[in-house]
Amino acid sequence: MARGRLRIYLGAAPGVGKTYAMLSEAHRRVERGTDCVVAFVEHHNRPRTEVMLHGLEQVPRRELAYRGSVFTEMDVDAVLARRPQVALVDELPHTNIPGSRNAKRWQDVEELLAAGIDVVSTANIQHLESLGDVVESITGVRQRETVPDEVVRRADQIELVDMSPPALRRRMAHGNIYKPDKVDAALANYFRPGNLTALRELALLWVADRVDEYLTEYRSEHQVSVIWGSRERIVVGLTGGPEGRTLIRRAVRLAEKGAGGEVMAVYIARSDGLTSASPKELAVQRTLVEDLGGTFHHVIGDDISSALLEFARGVNATQIVLGASRRHAWQYLFGPGVSATVARESGPDLDVHIVTHDEVAKGRGLPVARGALLGRSRIIWGWFTGVAGPVLLTLLLTHTDVDLGLTNDMLLFLTLTVAAALVGGLLPALASAAVGSMLLNWYFTPPVHHVTIADPNNILALVIFVAVGVAVASVVDLAARRTHQAARLRSESEILSFLAGSVLRGETSLEALLERVRETFGMESVALLERENEVAPWTCAGSVGPRAAFQRPEDADVDMPVGDHMALALSGRVLPASDRRVLAAFAAQAVVVLDRRRLQSEADRAKALAEGNRIRTALLAAVSHDLRTPLAGIKASVTSLRSDDVEWSQEDQAELLAAIEGGADRLDHLVGNLLDMSRLQTGTVTPLIRETDLDEVVPLALGGVPDPEMTVLLNIPEDLPMVSVDKGLLERSVANVVENAVKYSPAGELVLVSASAVADRVEVRVVDRGPGVPDEAKDRIFEPFQRYGDAPRGAGVGLGLAVARGFAEAMGGTLTAEDTPGGGLTMVLTLKVAPDRPAAPGDIPATADP
């Protein structure tokens, strides 16, 4: 049986019109004669969506009882028995009622697809599992109903339902999405313009990446090697030289000319020895391209031109940006260069931009610190000059009628020997001297065509010829070696100075340092291993690269011991011994960075202990007066009552007893806050999370407020969803916030305590009309022993809000301060809706469409 096809309407936020678009598609299919049924569609009492259900066959839902209420879910068995061609299933990430066939609705959809039924469904971008953290950072709301990305990615069709944030907010304000009593809260929270814009960008980028995946799969399946310019991808070829920054900025400007342009900077490193690029400059260029929105890639390849073109075609790039060559004019004798080669071999589907810069024709200026002394091409040309050159010169001299004389013939052969030495080094020059001497002896030294030499002077001339050739070759070879050593030392000194600079700058990122090691030596992966003693197993303190899972240093291609219990392990190839000196410096620096990171961690712990000591000192200073005041009142009242000199009336006794009770209450409240703060500081608060109704807890929290009926206005709807909280912690948190609001409210002004449901959270708002708090002090008022403004000395020690926020965060909620429109301060306590409990009819659904 063929598997059914899945089509998903993906939206950026509730209300963009996913369900409406799905129902419109259903009507189109029915008109074409397709057997299409509604398996589950939630219209949320929206007239326009409800009208779209008319004329479509609906499969009866299954009713389930849960916690005293009856809910409906999709009846999978009924849909399978009906076996339509197409089934409409709304809200793909939905969590089913306990007792359903599957825990999640997307699992129900998988059953329908496996039965050969096509499914059309809906989902919002915020419900994708991989985007949970991103969405929470944007909206402040953690989505509890999610769907695995792979389920959505496997869909045969994904259609984005888009709407601009202003249009969506207008739709919300007109009441087309939520009920009127929910509109203000939604617009002020989840549906803020910034939230909607960020979610819309997430949706557009996710769908664009999915389209890229489709295109990559198609090109791979059909073996399409021609570049399709469906999206501007610009590859920047970097050498590690100073011109790289100019190339990156130029590429970014090119990308900005078209929508969706992408910049990828790539550095091609050879597979042998140290890189010829400056690690410091490469690090700067990596940071620059990432800051400008591009990506940096490190590729290993001996043929730079081929590797660059292969990378560009692999990522379906449309343009390559290269810098004009920094080589001198005479260096073009040894080849056209990377830029010209890439431009020649790029083909008609890949544009190559050669960008001029200030370093053109000024020489490479970079340390050449790896590979052969003179390069493979120079050695080949040296052997050709040293061996084939004398043969060709002999043919030329023997087939012409001009007799130059033995001296001039020797000078011509000596010229070839010098040329071979200059180009190829010692061995080609020695070969040239040997071949040249034999040819001179055979063809030009009397008696010709004999090995013997008649004139002793000619013997001396040949010996001098060979000696001069060997001497010149030795000098050239020595110069090449000294040049190589100087370049290598320059490269090493640059690396070591960069490492020393990183010590002075205090860089503490171990992974960044290991990444520099990997790039510098052209390795696949690098790891820093450590162990406690000689017999303890090795553990990985940090690693980079795809193959960094080393169990022991011996498992790697290269290991550099650092002391007795640490080692730097590298995988990719075996390094020559000459590279180990620099590698040792890197290893030592890695150990320093690791030690510094651990010392920083210990310093942070010491800072936390110092902060605790500061708090204890502040505690003693703060409570010295606040404890004495009620104690003094209690002692004075008790002393007066026990005095035999005064006859107290019943009214006086009642007043003194009331003073004693009031002082004891103040002491109890103060000691309670001190104990709570101590529990929070020591991390011993263990919330007992239970499903709780707010209307059962909030009224109890007003017990400590003086005359709450005259100072507090309570508005807690009964149809709010239950929240996951610790009842005792919530009561204390709300009590402290309300008491603080009453304390600062003007006489005759009521403090409003209200609650509302927003998506998958409940917000408790405590609104006062007091003096308010400036923005720069809104976070400071939640710190221990902080009392803002001119609070009187007897107003407390400044622990109430700190305890309230601590308890809120311990329960997984938040407590923040906002300005009250018209003046005052609003405390917003955000709590999580209880899991596995469906939203009540009055709640704002997690997924909603018009």
mmCIF file of N, CA and C in Angstrom, residues 435-519:
data_model
loop_
_atom_site.group_PDB
_atom_site.id
_atom_site.type_symbol
_atom_site.label_atom_id
_atom_site.label_comp_id
_atom_site.label_asym_id
_atom_site.label_seq_id
_atom_site.Cartn_x
_atom_site.Cartn_y
_atom_site.Cartn_z
ATOM 1 N N VAL A 435 75.560 15.671 -17.190
ATOM 2 C CA VAL A 435 75.148 15.452 -18.586
ATOM 3 C C VAL A 435 75.930 16.381 -19.506
ATOM 4 N N GLY A 436 76.072 17.641 -19.077
ATOM 5 C CA GLY A 436 76.785 18.603 -19.920
ATOM 6 C C GLY A 436 78.238 18.213 -20.129
ATOM 7 N N SER A 437 78.900 17.737 -19.059
ATOM 8 C CA SER A 437 80.315 17.356 -19.203
ATOM 9 C C SER A 437 80.460 16.174 -20.151
ATOM 10 N N MET A 438 79.547 15.187 -20.071
ATOM 11 C CA MET A 438 79.627 14.049 -20.988
ATOM 12 C C MET A 438 79.388 14.467 -22.431
ATOM 13 N N LEU A 439 78.410 15.330 -22.640
ATOM 14 C CA LEU A 439 78.137 15.773 -24.013
ATOM 15 C C LEU A 439 79.295 16.615 -24.551
ATOM 16 N N LEU A 440 79.899 17.457 -23.732
ATOM 17 C CA LEU A 440 81.057 18.240 -24.179
ATOM 18 C C LEU A 440 82.224 17.325 -24.543
ATOM 19 N N ASN A 441 82.418 16.302 -23.728
ATOM 20 C CA ASN A 441 83.522 15.381 -23.987
ATOM 21 C C ASN A 441 83.287 14.615 -25.287
ATOM 22 N N TRP A 442 82.055 14.192 -25.530
ATOM 23 C CA TRP A 442 81.774 13.335 -26.682
ATOM 24 C C TRP A 442 81.695 14.116 -27.990
ATOM 25 N N TYR A 443 81.069 15.288 -27.941
ATOM 26 C CA TYR A 443 80.787 15.995 -29.197
ATOM 27 C C TYR A 443 81.751 17.154 -29.477
ATOM 28 N N PHE A 444 82.365 17.749 -28.446
ATOM 29 C CA PHE A 444 83.083 18.999 -28.706
ATOM 30 C C PHE A 444 84.550 18.985 -28.276
ATOM 31 N N THR A 445 84.975 17.917 -27.577
ATOM 32 C CA THR A 445 86.381 17.857 -27.141
ATOM 33 C C THR A 445 87.145 16.859 -28.022
ATOM 34 N N PRO A 446 88.211 17.327 -28.706
ATOM 35 C CA PRO A 446 88.986 16.408 -29.569
ATOM 36 C C PRO A 446 89.628 15.315 -28.721
ATOM 37 N N PRO A 447 89.701 14.101 -29.204
ATOM 38 C CA PRO A 447 89.015 13.601 -30.407
ATOM 39 C C PRO A 447 87.533 13.406 -30.142
ATOM 40 N N VAL A 448 86.695 13.964 -31.066
ATOM 41 C CA VAL A 448 85.239 13.874 -30.905
ATOM 42 C C VAL A 448 84.797 12.430 -31.082
ATOM 43 N N HIS A 449 83.639 12.156 -30.515
ATOM 44 C CA HIS A 449 83.009 10.823 -30.533
ATOM 45 C C HIS A 449 83.888 9.788 -29.855
ATOM 46 N N HIS A 450 84.766 10.264 -28.931
ATOM 47 C CA HIS A 450 85.559 9.368 -28.100
ATOM 48 C C HIS A 450 85.522 9.886 -26.662
ATOM 49 N N VAL A 451 85.640 8.970 -25.743
ATOM 50 C CA VAL A 451 85.606 9.370 -24.336
ATOM 51 C C VAL A 451 86.927 10.014 -23.929
ATOM 52 N N THR A 452 87.984 9.672 -24.576
ATOM 53 C CA THR A 452 89.311 10.202 -24.221
ATOM 54 C C THR A 452 89.418 11.664 -24.635
ATOM 55 N N ILE A 453 90.339 12.389 -23.963
ATOM 56 C CA ILE A 453 90.590 13.803 -24.234
ATOM 57 C C ILE A 453 92.072 13.947 -24.555
ATOM 58 N N ALA A 454 92.371 14.531 -25.695
ATOM 59 C CA ALA A 454 93.758 14.635 -26.140
ATOM 60 C C ALA A 454 94.515 15.757 -25.441
ATOM 61 N N ASP A 455 93.909 16.909 -25.277
ATOM 62 C CA ASP A 455 94.587 18.083 -24.730
ATOM 63 C C ASP A 455 94.327 18.167 -23.225
ATOM 64 N N PRO A 456 95.376 18.208 -22.390
ATOM 65 C CA PRO A 456 95.170 18.339 -20.929
ATOM 66 C C PRO A 456 94.412 19.595 -20.539
ATOM 67 N N ASN A 457 94.570 20.671 -21.334
ATOM 68 C CA ASN A 457 93.836 21.905 -21.013
ATOM 69 C C ASN A 457 92.317 21.696 -21.067
ATOM 70 N N ASN A 458 91.914 20.845 -22.020
ATOM 71 C CA ASN A 458 90.476 20.560 -22.104
ATOM 72 C C ASN A 458 89.991 19.783 -20.867
ATOM 73 N N ILE A 459 90.879 18.917 -20.367
ATOM 74 C CA ILE A 459 90.501 18.185 -19.133
ATOM 75 C C ILE A 459 90.281 19.178 -17.999
ATOM 76 N N LEU A 460 91.232 20.140 -17.881
ATOM 77 C CA LEU A 460 91.103 21.154 -16.832
ATOM 78 C C LEU A 460 89.832 21.978 -17.022
ATOM 79 N N ALA A 461 89.525 22.292 -18.292
ATOM 80 C CA ALA A 461 88.327 23.094 -18.556
ATOM 81 C C ALA A 461 87.067 22.348 -18.131
ATOM 82 N N LEU A 462 87.027 21.024 -18.417
ATOM 83 C CA LEU A 462 85.846 20.251 -18.022
ATOM 84 C C LEU A 462 85.725 20.159 -16.504
ATOM 85 N N VAL A 463 86.887 19.988 -15.858
ATOM 86 C CA VAL A 463 86.849 19.922 -14.381
ATOM 87 C C VAL A 463 86.344 21.241 -13.805
ATOM 88 N N ILE A 464 86.861 22.352 -14.359
ATOM 89 C CA ILE A 464 86.391 23.670 -13.886
ATOM 90 C C ILE A 464 84.906 23.832 -14.160
ATOM 91 N N PHE A 465 84.464 23.352 -15.320
ATOM 92 C CA PHE A 465 83.046 23.439 -15.665
ATOM 93 C C PHE A 465 82.192 22.725 -14.620
ATOM 94 N N VAL A 466 82.585 21.496 -14.284
ATOM 95 C CA VAL A 466 81.821 20.727 -13.292
ATOM 96 C C VAL A 466 81.886 21.403 -11.929
ATOM 97 N N ALA A 467 83.072 21.892 -11.556
ATOM 98 C CA ALA A 467 83.233 22.529 -10.246
ATOM 99 C C ALA A 467 82.374 23.780 -10.137
ATOM 100 N N VAL A 468 82.386 24.603 -11.190
ATOM 101 C CA VAL A 468 81.573 25.820 -11.164
ATOM 102 C C VAL A 468 80.085 25.468 -11.088
ATOM 103 N N GLY A 469 79.666 24.468 -11.833
ATOM 104 C CA GLY A 469 78.255 24.064 -11.794
ATOM 105 C C GLY A 469 77.847 23.592 -10.412
ATOM 106 N N VAL A 470 78.705 22.759 -9.802
ATOM 107 C CA VAL A 470 78.384 22.269 -8.449
ATOM 108 C C VAL A 470 78.377 23.422 -7.455
ATOM 109 N N ALA A 471 79.324 24.347 -7.581
ATOM 110 C CA ALA A 471 79.390 25.474 -6.645
ATOM 111 C C ALA A 471 78.150 26.358 -6.749
ATOM 112 N N VAL A 472 77.783 26.669 -7.999
ATOM 113 C CA VAL A 472 76.590 27.506 -8.193
ATOM 114 C C VAL A 472 75.343 26.808 -7.665
ATOM 115 N N ALA A 473 75.220 25.510 -7.937
ATOM 116 C CA ALA A 473 74.057 24.765 -7.450
ATOM 117 C C ALA A 473 74.013 24.742 -5.933
ATOM 118 N N SER A 474 75.181 24.582 -5.291
ATOM 119 C CA SER A 474 75.227 24.555 -3.830
ATOM 120 C C SER A 474 74.815 25.897 -3.241
ATOM 121 N N VAL A 475 75.296 26.971 -3.874
ATOM 122 C CA VAL A 475 74.938 28.303 -3.373
ATOM 123 C C VAL A 475 73.438 28.550 -3.499
ATOM 124 N N VAL A 476 72.874 28.188 -4.637
ATOM 125 C CA VAL A 476 71.439 28.388 -4.841
ATOM 126 C C VAL A 476 70.630 27.541 -3.864
ATOM 127 N N ASP A 477 71.078 26.278 -3.685
ATOM 128 C CA ASP A 477 70.356 25.401 -2.758
ATOM 129 C C ASP A 477 70.454 25.923 -1.328
ATOM 130 N N LEU A 478 71.635 26.415 -0.933
ATOM 131 C CA LEU A 478 71.798 26.957 0.411
ATOM 132 C C LEU A 478 70.926 28.201 0.600
ATOM 133 N N ALA A 479 70.885 29.035 -0.440
ATOM 134 C CA ALA A 479 70.033 30.226 -0.341
ATOM 135 C C ALA A 479 68.558 29.841 -0.192
ATOM 136 N N ALA A 480 68.138 28.812 -0.919
ATOM 137 C CA ALA A 480 66.751 28.361 -0.809
ATOM 138 C C ALA A 480 66.456 27.832 0.585
ATOM 139 N N ARG A 481 67.435 27.088 1.140
ATOM 140 C CA ARG A 481 67.239 26.559 2.496
ATOM 141 C C ARG A 481 67.166 27.702 3.506
ATOM 142 N N ARG A 482 68.060 28.672 3.366
ATOM 143 C CA ARG A 482 68.040 29.790 4.306
ATOM 144 C C ARG A 482 66.741 30.592 4.161
ATOM 145 N N THR A 483 66.274 30.765 2.940
ATOM 146 C CA THR A 483 64.999 31.465 2.730
ATOM 147 C C THR A 483 63.845 30.713 3.369
ATOM 148 N N HIS A 484 63.877 29.394 3.190
ATOM 149 C CA HIS A 484 62.842 28.560 3.798
ATOM 150 C C HIS A 484 62.879 28.649 5.325
ATOM 151 N N GLN A 485 64.088 28.582 5.885
ATOM 152 C CA GLN A 485 64.202 28.653 7.332
ATOM 153 C C GLN A 485 63.751 30.016 7.850
ATOM 154 N N ALA A 486 64.128 31.068 7.110
ATOM 155 C CA ALA A 486 63.708 32.399 7.548
ATOM 156 C C ALA A 486 62.189 32.549 7.497
ATOM 157 N N ALA A 487 61.602 32.029 6.418
ATOM 158 C CA ALA A 487 60.146 32.114 6.299
ATOM 159 C C ALA A 487 59.459 31.297 7.386
ATOM 160 N N ARG A 488 60.042 30.130 7.648
ATOM 161 C CA ARG A 488 59.438 29.283 8.690
ATOM 162 C C ARG A 488 59.554 29.941 10.066
ATOM 163 N N LEU A 489 60.739 30.495 10.356
ATOM 164 C CA LEU A 489 60.904 31.183 11.626
ATOM 165 C C LEU A 489 59.992 32.390 11.724
ATOM 166 N N ARG A 490 59.806 33.063 10.595
ATOM 167 C CA ARG A 490 58.877 34.198 10.600
ATOM 168 C C ARG A 490 57.464 33.730 10.903
ATOM 169 N N SER A 491 57.073 32.626 10.277
ATOM 170 C CA SER A 491 55.737 32.080 10.538
ATOM 171 C C SER A 491 55.594 31.674 11.997
ATOM 172 N N GLU A 492 56.622 30.991 12.523
ATOM 173 C CA GLU A 492 56.547 30.556 13.905
ATOM 174 C C GLU A 492 56.530 31.747 14.863
ATOM 175 N N SER A 493 57.355 32.746 14.578
ATOM 176 C CA SER A 493 57.385 33.910 15.468
ATOM 177 C C SER A 493 56.047 34.643 15.447
ATOM 178 N N GLU A 494 55.415 34.687 14.277
ATOM 179 C CA GLU A 494 54.109 35.337 14.198
ATOM 180 C C GLU A 494 53.069 34.575 15.016
ATOM 181 N N ILE A 495 53.128 33.246 14.915
ATOM 182 C CA ILE A 495 52.189 32.431 15.692
ATOM 183 C C ILE A 495 52.450 32.589 17.183
ATOM 184 N N LEU A 496 53.734 32.534 17.563
ATOM 185 C CA LEU A 496 54.076 32.639 18.980
ATOM 186 C C LEU A 496 53.735 34.016 19.534
ATOM 187 N N SER A 497 53.948 35.054 18.734
ATOM 188 C CA SER A 497 53.574 36.394 19.201
ATOM 189 C C SER A 497 52.073 36.518 19.350
ATOM 190 N N PHE A 498 51.339 35.845 18.464
ATOM 191 C CA PHE A 498 49.883 35.862 18.593
ATOM 192 C C PHE A 498 49.444 35.138 19.870
ATOM 193 N N LEU A 499 50.119 34.008 20.166
ATOM 194 C CA LEU A 499 49.791 33.292 21.401
ATOM 195 C C LEU A 499 50.123 34.151 22.616
ATOM 196 N N ALA A 500 51.290 34.828 22.581
ATOM 197 C CA ALA A 500 51.644 35.701 23.699
ATOM 198 C C ALA A 500 50.636 36.833 23.842
ATOM 199 N N GLY A 501 50.190 37.368 22.709
ATOM 200 C CA GLY A 501 49.180 38.422 22.773
ATOM 201 C C GLY A 501 47.874 37.935 23.359
ATOM 202 N N SER A 502 47.512 36.685 23.038
ATOM 203 C CA SER A 502 46.268 36.145 23.598
ATOM 204 C C SER A 502 46.368 36.009 25.111
ATOM 205 N N VAL A 503 47.579 35.708 25.617
ATOM 206 C CA VAL A 503 47.766 35.647 27.071
ATOM 207 C C VAL A 503 47.545 37.027 27.680
ATOM 208 N N LEU A 504 48.143 38.055 27.046
ATOM 209 C CA LEU A 504 47.993 39.410 27.569
ATOM 210 C C LEU A 504 46.553 39.892 27.471
ATOM 211 N N ARG A 505 45.844 39.476 26.412
ATOM 212 C CA ARG A 505 44.444 39.898 26.263
ATOM 213 C C ARG A 505 43.514 39.126 27.173
ATOM 214 N N GLY A 506 44.007 38.058 27.773
ATOM 215 C CA GLY A 506 43.173 37.293 28.698
ATOM 216 C C GLY A 506 42.130 36.441 28.009
ATOM 217 N N GLU A 507 42.402 35.967 26.800
ATOM 218 C CA GLU A 507 41.435 35.125 26.112
ATOM 219 C C GLU A 507 41.322 33.775 26.832
ATOM 220 N N THR A 508 40.106 33.358 27.092
ATOM 221 C CA THR A 508 39.886 32.157 27.896
ATOM 222 C C THR A 508 39.079 31.092 27.171
ATOM 223 N N SER A 509 38.884 31.208 25.890
ATOM 224 C CA SER A 509 38.090 30.224 25.164
ATOM 225 C C SER A 509 39.003 29.095 24.683
ATOM 226 N N LEU A 510 38.878 27.942 25.312
ATOM 227 C CA LEU A 510 39.701 26.801 24.925
ATOM 228 C C LEU A 510 39.333 26.317 23.530
ATOM 229 N N GLU A 511 38.033 26.277 23.221
ATOM 230 C CA GLU A 511 37.600 25.800 21.910
ATOM 231 C C GLU A 511 38.133 26.696 20.794
ATOM 232 N N ALA A 512 38.180 28.017 21.017
ATOM 233 C CA ALA A 512 38.708 28.929 19.995
ATOM 234 C C ALA A 512 40.190 28.664 19.750
ATOM 235 N N LEU A 513 40.945 28.394 20.819
ATOM 236 C CA LEU A 513 42.368 28.106 20.652
ATOM 237 C C LEU A 513 42.569 26.785 19.913
ATOM 238 N N LEU A 514 41.792 25.763 20.259
ATOM 239 C CA LEU A 514 41.916 24.481 19.559
ATOM 240 C C LEU A 514 41.525 24.619 18.092
ATOM 241 N N GLU A 515 40.564 25.484 17.804
ATOM 242 C CA GLU A 515 40.188 25.723 16.407
ATOM 243 C C GLU A 515 41.346 26.376 15.645
ATOM 244 N N ARG A 516 42.090 27.257 16.302
ATOM 245 C CA ARG A 516 43.257 27.863 15.653
ATOM 246 C C ARG A 516 44.329 26.814 15.393
ATOM 247 N N VAL A 517 44.494 25.873 16.333
ATOM 248 C CA VAL A 517 45.449 24.783 16.111
ATOM 249 C C VAL A 517 45.036 23.979 14.883
ATOM 250 N N ARG A 518 43.751 23.665 14.789
ATOM 251 C CA ARG A 518 43.268 22.868 13.660
ATOM 252 C C ARG A 518 43.497 23.592 12.337
ATOM 253 N N GLU A 519 43.221 24.882 12.301
ATOM 254 C CA GLU A 519 43.394 25.648 11.069
ATOM 255 C C GLU A 519 44.872 25.845 10.740
#
